[in-house]
Each structure stands twice: as structure tokens, then as C-alpha cells.
Coordinates of C-alpha atoms and ligand atoms in Angstrom, one line a residue:
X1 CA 6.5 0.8 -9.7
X2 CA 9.5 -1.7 -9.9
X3 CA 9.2 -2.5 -6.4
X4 CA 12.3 -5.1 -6.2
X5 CA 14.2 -5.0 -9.3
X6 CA 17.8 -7.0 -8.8
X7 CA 16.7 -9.2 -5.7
X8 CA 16.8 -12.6 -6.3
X9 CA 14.4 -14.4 -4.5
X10 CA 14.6 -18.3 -3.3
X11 CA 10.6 -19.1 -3.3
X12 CA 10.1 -22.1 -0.8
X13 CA 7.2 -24.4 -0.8
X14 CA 6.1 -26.3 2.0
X15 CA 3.1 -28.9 2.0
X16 CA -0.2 -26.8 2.3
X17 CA -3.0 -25.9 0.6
X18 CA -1.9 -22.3 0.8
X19 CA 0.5 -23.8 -2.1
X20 CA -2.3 -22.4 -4.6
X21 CA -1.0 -18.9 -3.4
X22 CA 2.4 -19.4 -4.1
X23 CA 2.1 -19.7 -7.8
X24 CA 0.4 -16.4 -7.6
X25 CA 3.0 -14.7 -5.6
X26 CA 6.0 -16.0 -7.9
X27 CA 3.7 -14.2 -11.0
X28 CA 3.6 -10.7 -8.8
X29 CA 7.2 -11.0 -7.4
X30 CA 8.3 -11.3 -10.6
X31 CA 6.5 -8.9 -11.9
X32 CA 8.3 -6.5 -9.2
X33 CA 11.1 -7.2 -10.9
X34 CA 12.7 -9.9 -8.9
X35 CA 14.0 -13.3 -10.4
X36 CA 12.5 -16.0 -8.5
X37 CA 13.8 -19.4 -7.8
X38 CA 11.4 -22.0 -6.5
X39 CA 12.6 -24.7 -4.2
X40 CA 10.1 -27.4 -3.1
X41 CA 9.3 -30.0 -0.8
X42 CA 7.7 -33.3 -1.8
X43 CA 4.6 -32.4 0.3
X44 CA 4.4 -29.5 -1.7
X45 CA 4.4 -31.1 -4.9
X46 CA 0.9 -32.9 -3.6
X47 CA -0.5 -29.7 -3.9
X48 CA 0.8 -27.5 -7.0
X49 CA 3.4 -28.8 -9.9
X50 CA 6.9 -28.3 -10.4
X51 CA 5.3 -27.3 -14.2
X52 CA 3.6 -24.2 -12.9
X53 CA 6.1 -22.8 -10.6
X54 CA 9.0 -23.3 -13.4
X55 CA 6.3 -21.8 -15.9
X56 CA 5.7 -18.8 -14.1
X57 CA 9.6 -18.2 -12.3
X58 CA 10.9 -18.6 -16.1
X59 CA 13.5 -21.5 -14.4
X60 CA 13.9 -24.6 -13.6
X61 CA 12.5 -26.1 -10.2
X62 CA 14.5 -27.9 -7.5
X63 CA 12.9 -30.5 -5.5
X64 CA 15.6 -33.2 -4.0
X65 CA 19.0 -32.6 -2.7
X66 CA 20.0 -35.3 -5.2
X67 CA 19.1 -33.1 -8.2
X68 CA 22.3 -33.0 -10.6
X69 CA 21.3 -30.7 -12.8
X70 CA 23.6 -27.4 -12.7
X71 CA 22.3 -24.7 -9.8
X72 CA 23.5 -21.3 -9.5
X73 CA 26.2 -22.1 -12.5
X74 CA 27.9 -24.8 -10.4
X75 CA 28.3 -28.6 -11.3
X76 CA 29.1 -29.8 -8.2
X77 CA 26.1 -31.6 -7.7
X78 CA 25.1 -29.5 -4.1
X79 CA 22.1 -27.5 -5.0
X80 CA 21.8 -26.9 -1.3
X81 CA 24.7 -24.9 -1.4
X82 CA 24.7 -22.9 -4.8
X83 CA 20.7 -22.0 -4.4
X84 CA 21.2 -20.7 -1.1
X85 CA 24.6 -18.2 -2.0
X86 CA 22.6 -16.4 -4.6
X87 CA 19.8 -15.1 -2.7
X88 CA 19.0 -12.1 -1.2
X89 CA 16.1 -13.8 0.5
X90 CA 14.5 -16.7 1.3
X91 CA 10.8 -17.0 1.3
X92 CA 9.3 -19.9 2.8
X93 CA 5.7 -19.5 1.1
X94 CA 3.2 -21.8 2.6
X95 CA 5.4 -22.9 5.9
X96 CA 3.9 -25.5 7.5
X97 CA 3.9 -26.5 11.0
X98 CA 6.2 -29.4 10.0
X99 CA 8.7 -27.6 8.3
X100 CA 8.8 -24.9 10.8
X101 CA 9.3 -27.6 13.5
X102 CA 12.0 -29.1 11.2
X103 CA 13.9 -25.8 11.2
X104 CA 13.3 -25.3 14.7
X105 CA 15.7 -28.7 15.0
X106 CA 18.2 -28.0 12.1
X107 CA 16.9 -31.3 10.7
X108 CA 18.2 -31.3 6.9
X109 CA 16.5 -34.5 5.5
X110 CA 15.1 -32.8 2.0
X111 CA 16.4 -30.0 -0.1
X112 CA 14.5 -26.9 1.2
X113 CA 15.4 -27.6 5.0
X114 CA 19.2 -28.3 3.8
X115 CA 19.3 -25.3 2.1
X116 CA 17.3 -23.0 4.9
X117 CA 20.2 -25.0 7.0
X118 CA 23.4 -24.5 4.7
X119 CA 22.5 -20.5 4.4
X120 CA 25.0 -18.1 5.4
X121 CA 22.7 -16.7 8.2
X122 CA 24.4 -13.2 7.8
X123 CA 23.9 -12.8 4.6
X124 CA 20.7 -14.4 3.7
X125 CA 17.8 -13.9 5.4
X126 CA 15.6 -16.4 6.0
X127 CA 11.6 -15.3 5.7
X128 CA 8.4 -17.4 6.5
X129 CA 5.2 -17.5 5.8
X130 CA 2.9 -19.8 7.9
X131 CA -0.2 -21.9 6.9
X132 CA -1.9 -24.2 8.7
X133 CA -5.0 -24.5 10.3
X134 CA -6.4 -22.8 13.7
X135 CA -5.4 -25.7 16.1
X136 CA -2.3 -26.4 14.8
X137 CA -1.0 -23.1 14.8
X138 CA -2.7 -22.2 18.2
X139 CA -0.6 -25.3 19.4
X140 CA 1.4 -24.8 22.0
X141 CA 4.1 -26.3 20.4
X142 CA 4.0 -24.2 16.8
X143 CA 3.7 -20.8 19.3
X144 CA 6.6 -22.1 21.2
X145 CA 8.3 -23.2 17.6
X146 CA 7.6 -19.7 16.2
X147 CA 9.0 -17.8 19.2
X148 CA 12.5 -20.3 19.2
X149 CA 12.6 -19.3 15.3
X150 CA 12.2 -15.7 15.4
X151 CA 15.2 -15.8 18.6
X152 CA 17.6 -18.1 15.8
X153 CA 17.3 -14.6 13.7
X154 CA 14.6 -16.0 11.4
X155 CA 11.6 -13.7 10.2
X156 CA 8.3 -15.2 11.0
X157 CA 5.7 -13.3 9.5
X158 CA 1.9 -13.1 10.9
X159 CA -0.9 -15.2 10.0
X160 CA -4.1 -14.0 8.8
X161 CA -7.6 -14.7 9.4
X162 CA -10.8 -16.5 7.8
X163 CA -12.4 -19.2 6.1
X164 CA -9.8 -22.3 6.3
X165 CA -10.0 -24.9 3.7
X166 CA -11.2 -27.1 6.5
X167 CA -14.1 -25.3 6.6
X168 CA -13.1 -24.0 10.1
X169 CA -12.8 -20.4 10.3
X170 CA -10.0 -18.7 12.8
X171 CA -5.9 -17.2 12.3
X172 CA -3.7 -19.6 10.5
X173 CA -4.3 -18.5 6.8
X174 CA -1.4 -17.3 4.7
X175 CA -1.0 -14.2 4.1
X176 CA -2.1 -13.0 0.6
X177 CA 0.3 -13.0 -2.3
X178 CA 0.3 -8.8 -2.6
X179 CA 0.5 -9.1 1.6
X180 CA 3.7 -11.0 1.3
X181 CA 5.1 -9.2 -1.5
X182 CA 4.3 -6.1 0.7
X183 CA 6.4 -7.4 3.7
X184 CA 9.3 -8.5 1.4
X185 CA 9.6 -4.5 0.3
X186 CA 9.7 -3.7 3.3
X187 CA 12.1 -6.1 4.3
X188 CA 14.6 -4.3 2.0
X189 CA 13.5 -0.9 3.0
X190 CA 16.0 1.0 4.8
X191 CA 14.8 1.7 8.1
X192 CA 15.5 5.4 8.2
X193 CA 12.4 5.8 10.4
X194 CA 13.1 3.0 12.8
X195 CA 11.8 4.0 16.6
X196 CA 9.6 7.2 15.3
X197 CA 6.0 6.9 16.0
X198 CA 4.3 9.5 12.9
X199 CA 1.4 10.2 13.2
X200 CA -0.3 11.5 9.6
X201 CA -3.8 13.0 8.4
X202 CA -5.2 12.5 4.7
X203 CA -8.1 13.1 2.7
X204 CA -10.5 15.9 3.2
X205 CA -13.1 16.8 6.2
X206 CA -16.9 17.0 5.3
X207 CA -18.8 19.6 7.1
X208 CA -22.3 18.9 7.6
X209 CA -25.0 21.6 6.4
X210 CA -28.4 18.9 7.3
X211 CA -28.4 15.3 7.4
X212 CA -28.1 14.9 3.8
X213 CA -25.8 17.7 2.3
X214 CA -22.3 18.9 3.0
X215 CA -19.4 20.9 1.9
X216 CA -15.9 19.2 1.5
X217 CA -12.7 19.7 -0.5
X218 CA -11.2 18.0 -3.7
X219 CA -9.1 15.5 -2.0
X220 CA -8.7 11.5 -2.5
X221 CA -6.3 11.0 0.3
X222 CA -4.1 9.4 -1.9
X223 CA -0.7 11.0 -1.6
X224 CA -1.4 10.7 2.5
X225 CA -2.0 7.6 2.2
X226 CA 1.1 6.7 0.3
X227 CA 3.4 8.6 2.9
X228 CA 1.9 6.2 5.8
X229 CA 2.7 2.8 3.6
X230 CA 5.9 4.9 3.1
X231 CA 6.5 5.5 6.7
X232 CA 5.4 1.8 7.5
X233 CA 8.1 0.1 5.4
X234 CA 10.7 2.8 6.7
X235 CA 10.3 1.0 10.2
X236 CA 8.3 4.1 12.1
X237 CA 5.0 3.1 14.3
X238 CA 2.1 4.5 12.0
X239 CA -1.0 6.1 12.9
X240 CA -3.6 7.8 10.0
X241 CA -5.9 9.7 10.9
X242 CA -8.4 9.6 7.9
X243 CA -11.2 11.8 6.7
X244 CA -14.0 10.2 4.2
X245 CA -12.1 8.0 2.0
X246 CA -12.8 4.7 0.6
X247 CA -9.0 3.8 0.3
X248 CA -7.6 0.5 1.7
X249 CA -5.2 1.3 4.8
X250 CA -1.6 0.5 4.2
X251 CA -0.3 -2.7 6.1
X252 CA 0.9 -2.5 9.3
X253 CA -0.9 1.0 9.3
X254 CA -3.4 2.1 12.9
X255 CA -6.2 3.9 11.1
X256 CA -8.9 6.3 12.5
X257 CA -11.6 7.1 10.7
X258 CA -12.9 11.1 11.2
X259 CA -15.6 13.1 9.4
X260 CA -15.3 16.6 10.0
X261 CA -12.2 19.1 11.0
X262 CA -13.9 19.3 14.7
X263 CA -13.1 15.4 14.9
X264 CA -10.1 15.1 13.0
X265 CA -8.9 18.2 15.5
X266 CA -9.6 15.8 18.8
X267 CA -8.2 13.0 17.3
X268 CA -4.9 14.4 15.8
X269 CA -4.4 16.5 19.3
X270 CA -4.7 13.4 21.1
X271 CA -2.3 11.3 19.4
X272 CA 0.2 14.2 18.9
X273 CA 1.0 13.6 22.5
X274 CA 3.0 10.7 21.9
X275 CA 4.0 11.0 18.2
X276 CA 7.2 12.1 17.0
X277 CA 6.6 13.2 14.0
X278 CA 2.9 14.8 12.6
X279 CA 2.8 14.9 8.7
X280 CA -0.2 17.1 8.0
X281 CA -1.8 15.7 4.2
X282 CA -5.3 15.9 5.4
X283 CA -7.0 18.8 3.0
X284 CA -9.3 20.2 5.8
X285 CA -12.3 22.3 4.8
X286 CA -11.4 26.0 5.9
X287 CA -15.1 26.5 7.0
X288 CA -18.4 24.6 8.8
X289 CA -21.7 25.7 8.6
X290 CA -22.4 27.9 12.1
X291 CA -25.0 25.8 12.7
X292 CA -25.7 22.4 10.9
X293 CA -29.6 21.8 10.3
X294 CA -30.7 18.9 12.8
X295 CA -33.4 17.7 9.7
X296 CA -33.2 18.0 6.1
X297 CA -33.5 21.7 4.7
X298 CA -36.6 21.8 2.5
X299 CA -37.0 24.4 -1.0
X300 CA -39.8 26.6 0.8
X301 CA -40.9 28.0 -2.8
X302 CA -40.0 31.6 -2.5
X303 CA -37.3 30.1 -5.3
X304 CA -34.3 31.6 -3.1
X305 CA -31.8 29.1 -1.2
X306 CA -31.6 29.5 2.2
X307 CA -29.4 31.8 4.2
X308 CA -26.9 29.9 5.6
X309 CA -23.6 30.9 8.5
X310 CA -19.9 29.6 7.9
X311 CA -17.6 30.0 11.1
X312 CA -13.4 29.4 10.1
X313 CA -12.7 26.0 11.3
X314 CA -9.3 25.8 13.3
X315 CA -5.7 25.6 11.8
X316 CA -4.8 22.3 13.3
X317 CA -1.4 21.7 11.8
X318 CA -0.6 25.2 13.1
X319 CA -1.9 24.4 17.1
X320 CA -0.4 21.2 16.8
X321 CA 2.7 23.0 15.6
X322 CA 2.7 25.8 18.2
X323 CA 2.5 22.9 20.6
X324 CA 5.3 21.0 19.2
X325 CA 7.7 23.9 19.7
X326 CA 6.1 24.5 24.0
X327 CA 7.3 20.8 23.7
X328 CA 11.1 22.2 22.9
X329 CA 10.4 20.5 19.3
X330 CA 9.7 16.6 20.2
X331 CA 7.6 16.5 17.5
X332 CA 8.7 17.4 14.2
X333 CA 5.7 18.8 12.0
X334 CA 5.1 18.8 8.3
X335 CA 2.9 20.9 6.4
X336 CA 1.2 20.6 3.1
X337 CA 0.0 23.0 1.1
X338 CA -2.5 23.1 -1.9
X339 CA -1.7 25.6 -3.9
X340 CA -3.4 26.9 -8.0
X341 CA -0.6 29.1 -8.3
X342 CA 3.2 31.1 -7.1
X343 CA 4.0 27.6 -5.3
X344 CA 7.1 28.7 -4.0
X345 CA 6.1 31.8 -2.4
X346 CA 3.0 30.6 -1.4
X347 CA 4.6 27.7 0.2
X348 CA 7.6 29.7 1.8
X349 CA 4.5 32.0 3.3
X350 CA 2.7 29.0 4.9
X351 CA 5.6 27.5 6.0
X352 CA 6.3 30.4 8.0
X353 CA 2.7 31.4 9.1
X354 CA 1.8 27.2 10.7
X355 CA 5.6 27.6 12.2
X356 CA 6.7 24.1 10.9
X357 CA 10.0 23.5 9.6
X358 CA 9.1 21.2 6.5
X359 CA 6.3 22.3 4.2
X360 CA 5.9 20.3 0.6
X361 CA 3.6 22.7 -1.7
X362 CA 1.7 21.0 -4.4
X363 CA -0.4 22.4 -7.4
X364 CA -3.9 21.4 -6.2
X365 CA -5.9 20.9 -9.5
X366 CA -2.9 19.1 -11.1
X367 CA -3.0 16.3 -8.6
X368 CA -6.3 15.9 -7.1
X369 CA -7.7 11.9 -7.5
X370 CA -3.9 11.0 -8.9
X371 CA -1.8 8.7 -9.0
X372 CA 0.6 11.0 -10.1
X373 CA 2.3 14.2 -8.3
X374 CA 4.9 16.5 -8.4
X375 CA 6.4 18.1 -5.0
X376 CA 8.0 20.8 -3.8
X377 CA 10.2 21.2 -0.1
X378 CA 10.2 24.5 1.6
X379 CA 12.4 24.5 5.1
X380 CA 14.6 27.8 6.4
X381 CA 17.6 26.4 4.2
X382 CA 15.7 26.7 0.7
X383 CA 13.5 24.4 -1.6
X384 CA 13.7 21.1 -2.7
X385 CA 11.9 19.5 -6.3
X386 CA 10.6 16.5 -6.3
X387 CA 9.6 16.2 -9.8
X388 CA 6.4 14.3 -11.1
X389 CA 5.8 10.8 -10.1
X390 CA 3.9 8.1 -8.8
X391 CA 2.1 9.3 -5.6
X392 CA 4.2 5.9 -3.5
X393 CA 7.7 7.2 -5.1
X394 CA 6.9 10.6 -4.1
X395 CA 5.9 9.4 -0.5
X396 CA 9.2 7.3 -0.2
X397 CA 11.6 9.9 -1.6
X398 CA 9.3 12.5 1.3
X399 CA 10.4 9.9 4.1
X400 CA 14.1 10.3 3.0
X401 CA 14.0 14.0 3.2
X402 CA 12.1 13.7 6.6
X403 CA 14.6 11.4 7.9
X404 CA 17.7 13.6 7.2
X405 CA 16.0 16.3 8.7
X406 CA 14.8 15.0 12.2
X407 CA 17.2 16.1 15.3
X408 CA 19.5 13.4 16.0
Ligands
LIG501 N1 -4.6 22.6 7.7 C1 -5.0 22.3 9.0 N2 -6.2 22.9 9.4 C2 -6.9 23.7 8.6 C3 -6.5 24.0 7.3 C4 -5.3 23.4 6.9 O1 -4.4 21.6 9.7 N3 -8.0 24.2 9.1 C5 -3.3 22.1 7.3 C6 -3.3 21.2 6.1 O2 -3.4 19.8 6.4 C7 -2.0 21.4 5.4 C8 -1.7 22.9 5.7 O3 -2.5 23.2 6.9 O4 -0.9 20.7 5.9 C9 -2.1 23.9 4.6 O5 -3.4 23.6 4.1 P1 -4.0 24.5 2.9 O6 -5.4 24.1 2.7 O7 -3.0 24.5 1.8 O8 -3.9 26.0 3.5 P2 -4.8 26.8 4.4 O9 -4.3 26.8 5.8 O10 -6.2 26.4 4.3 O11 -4.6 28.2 3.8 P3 -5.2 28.9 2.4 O12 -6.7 28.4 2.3 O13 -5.1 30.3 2.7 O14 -4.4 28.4 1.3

């Protein structure tokens, strides 16, 4: 997916070794479909070349406020000026303690800190992305820097966590490249979810016959997954509640990991207390063995497999939806439904039998293990397609449709 097509993107380097990230990042920005223009300091230029960045941004770099050449199609000598007016962002990718302490004071001694300076500050956004080691950014002077930035309106992102290229290990690292192209997505992302805490299950439940063997369902978690990165960047508090899944969780994303329907009940019933909205994705096996074998079931030679008990696991989606509605509908619930075949009726009959007021039917077999999907909405006024598409697409188009739907 062409995650930022049309944003231009002012990439600022600071002095740090987190420099070697950057070029990476201008490669996978691009990519995105954002044009990237790299600004950097002289620090910076100790640690990576102007060569590399202009190779990989496909334009020239701008290092010194003194730079004549032409910027943003103006010859007026003020790159300062002209980078800044043409951006939708600017990402300051490594910022280092001394260039954040610089912005702190509005000093403007070298290009990137007149430019972050000159910016219209309601138009262009100012982002940064610290590097530094442990100390420095446990400092009580970067904290208090940080906090004074993010009050002057500018984005300070997180650090992460690790190995430092001191060989010290603690929070200070940059984030990675596909991290901070993550935050920048969701920077643009309309924030149509903005105070909603959703709560979401995904994947499928494994029932336990013995230590060793289980039944489950055909399900990669995949498409719920996508919904909670969805969610994320749509500004809602996220929680996923996973079955057995081997998927990376989304950014920004509380994850609980779950086994069978028996745990994913407690959990989901637990945090449906607070959540505003429950989207149910999870594909939860419809029956447990009555009893699961404490030890391994052994062949006993008669050539015949054991007898074996199932007992109907509960609905959740519909308890959780029955409680919703004793809760005068403070919780808007979602349904899903797997369907081989008759989607639309099948999915208008669901829809009414969980009482939810949003159900998406998909065609099971068609999508299981995906990246692709097609949907389809059933609520009371009618049904809406989604057609066939990448399972993130799918998930942000979903989030829309939830959005316009939720009581004011
Ligand atoms: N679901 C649930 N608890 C269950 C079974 C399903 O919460 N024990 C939820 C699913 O997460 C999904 C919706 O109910 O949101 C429909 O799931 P699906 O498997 O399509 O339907 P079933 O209820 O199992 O009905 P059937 O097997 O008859 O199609």
C-alpha cells in the first residue's frame, strides 16, 4: 500500500549515530510515496554523506543556510524559508540532545534549526525523533527539554530500547525506520476514533483434547489485526485480545495473549467494561472437548480412536452484545461472520441473532491466511461492499464506516 503518496517530507538530520537509520528511512518513505527532502546539520554529515541521502531522496541535499543553489523553485538565496513552506512535515530523524536543546531556545545558528525556526507553526508540523544515549536522555535537563517542546506544539516521539552504540544498554535508541514511518501515517490519519477505547479479538481459539493435540479454526488473525493498527492510527485507545498467532502487534497496540474461548471469554468480558467499542474478528472454535485429557491419549490397539465429548463453547460477541444494550448501548459491538456461502443472508441472520448493529460477513475459504479480502456491512439500514483488497485498506475503510456509525 501507498501509505503517503503527495506528502512531501523535510527529512532532518542531527549528529548521531542513529544517522545510519535515516538513510534507510528516506528509502522506505519514499517508497510510501512521499518526496523527501533531506536537510542536515554539520554534525550529521560526521556520520552519513550528503551523497547517500541525495542518492536515495532523488534531490539535492541542503546543509548551510548559506547554500545559493535554488530551493523550493526560489532564487532568493533563503533556503530556510523556501524548504520549510513546502512541507507537510518535518522530521527531525536522529534528534539529538543538542539540537533539541537548540529548539528549546529558538537558537537559529545552522540551516536545520533556522528552518525548524522560520516554519509556519500552523501549517507545518514539526516531528522528532530522539537519539541519544541512556544518561543523556534520562537527563534532567533533555526530560525537562522534551516536556517544554511538546508544550511549543512540537511532536516528540518515544525512544526505544536496547543495545546503545556505547555498548550501554537502556531507552534512548531511535526508533526504527518502519517505526517512524508508522508514526508519520498516523500523523496524517484522520482521527475519526479520537477518545474511543476499542477493544478487538483476532485469530482463532485452540481447544485442548490432551497435552499434545487440539482442535482450532482456519484463522491467521490477520484482518483483526489490521483493524487494531487501523484503529491505532485513527486516534482510539487499543486493546487486542489475541488467540494463537505468531503476528507482530500493531504499534501503539495493548495485546493479550489467550488460548482457548474460555480465556478469551474472561478476558474480553473484562475489558468490555471500559471499552467503547468491541470489534469481534476473533474466529472462536464453536466447540471444546467436555473433558480435556490431563496426559497424552495413547492408540490402545483395538485400531478404533477414542470416544471423545464436545460441549458448545459460549457466544461471546453475543453476551458481550446483550450486555452492551443492559448498558443503554455504551458500547457499540461489531460482529464478523465467516461465511462458505448466501453471505448476505447469512450475515443479515447473524446480525440479528448476536443483537449487534454492525456485522461485516466475509467468505471464509476465500480469505483465510490473506493478505487480501473482500467485505461486506450488514446494519438495520442495508449492506455495504467493500470490495477486494489489502487486508490494512479493508481495516481503514472498516474504521470509517465504524466512525460514522457510533452515537454522537
Ligand atoms: N463468536 C463469538 N463466540 C463464539 C462464536 C463466534 O464471539 N463462540 C463471534 C465471532 O467472533 C464473530 C461472530 O461471533 O464475530 C460470528 O462468528 P461465526 O464463526 O461466523 O459464527 P457462529 O456464531 O460460530 O455461527 P455459525 O457457526 O452457525 O456460522
Amino acid at each position: 500500500m501507498i501509505d503517503l503518496a503527495g506528502k512531501h517530507i523535510v527529512l532532518g538530520l542531527s549528529g548521531g549515530i542513529a544517522c545510519y537509520k535515516a538513510a534507510e528511512l528516506c528509502r522506505s518513505l519514499i517508497k510510501q510515496g512521499a518526496t523527501v527532502q533531506v536537510v542536515m546539520t554539520e554534525a550529521a554529515e560526521q556520520f552519513i554523506t550528503a551523497v547517500t541521502l541525495q542518492a536515495l531522496s532523488g534531490r539535492p541535499v541542503f546543509t548551510s543556510q548559506w547554500d545559493a543553489r535554488t530551493s523550493g523553485g526560489v532564487d532568493n538565496n533563503m533556503p530556510h524559508i523556501n524548504l520549510s513552506r513546502e512541507a507537510d512535515a518535518i522530521l527531525i530523524a536522529p534528534a539529538s540532545a543538542d539540537f533539541m536543546a537548540k529548539l528549546l531556545h529558538g537558537r537559529a545558528d545552522d540551516l536545520l534549526s533556522l528552518m525548524c525556526l522560520a516554519r509556519p507553526l500552523d501549517k507545518v508540523p514539526l516531528i522528532l525523533a530522539p537519539a541519544m544515549n541512556r544518561e543523556m536522555w534520562a537527563h534532567p535537563a533533555t526530560q525537562r527539554n522534551v516536556e517544554q517542546l511538546r508544550a511549543d506544539g512540537t511532536m516528540v516521539l518515544d525512544v526505544g530500547a536496547g543495545d546503545q552504540a556505547c555498548g550501554e544498554t537502556g531507552d534512548g535508541r531511535m526508533l526504527e525506520p518502519e517505526e517512524l514511518q508508522y508514526e508519520l501515517v498516523r500523523f496524517f490519519t484522520p482521527k475519526v476514533l479520537a477518545g474511543q477505547h476499542v477493544l478487538i479479538s483476532a485469530g482463532p481459539t485452540y481447544e485442548a483434547i490432551d497435552p499434545v493435540r487440539g482442535i482450532t479454526n482456519l484463522s491467521s488473525g490477520k484482518m483483526g489485526f489490521a483493524i487494531a493498527r487501523a484503529a491505532h492510527e485513527a486516534g482510539a485507545h487499543v486493546t487486542l485480545v489475541a488467540g494463537p498467532v505468531a503476528l507482530p502487534t500493531p504499534r501503539g497496540v495493548g495485546r493479550i495473549n489467550v488460548k482457548s474461548a474460555l480465556n478469551m471469554q474472561k478476558s474480553l468480558h473484562l475489558l468490555a467494561q471500559t471499552a467503547t467499542v468491541f470489534i469481534s474478528a476473533a474466529a472462536v472454535a464453536d466447540w471444546r472437548p467436555a473433558v480435556p485429557a490431563s496426559q497424552k491419549i495413547k492408540k490402545d490397539g483395538s485400531g478404533q480412536p477414542p470416544a471423545m465429548a464436545f460441549v458448545e463453547n459460549p457466544d461471546i460477541l453475543a453476551e458481550i452484545a446483550s450486555g452492551a444494550r443492559a448498558r443503554s448501548g455504551l458500547l457499540y459491538c461489531v460482529g464478523f461472520a465467516a461465511e462458505s456461502q448466501d453471505l448476505l443472508a447469512q450475515a443479515q441472520k447473524k446480525r440479528e441473532r448476536k443483537g449487534v448493529p454492525l456485522l461485516v460477513g466475509n467468505i471464509g475459504p476465500d480469505t483465510f491466511g490473506q493478505d487480501e479480502n473482500a467485505l461486506l456491512l450488514v446494519d438495520a439500514q442495508g449492506s455495504t461492499d467493500l470490495p477486494r483488497a489489502d487486508k490494512l485498506h479493508l481495516a481503514r475503510q472498516l474504521v470509517a464506516e465504524i466512525a460514522r456509525r457510533l452515537p454522537a
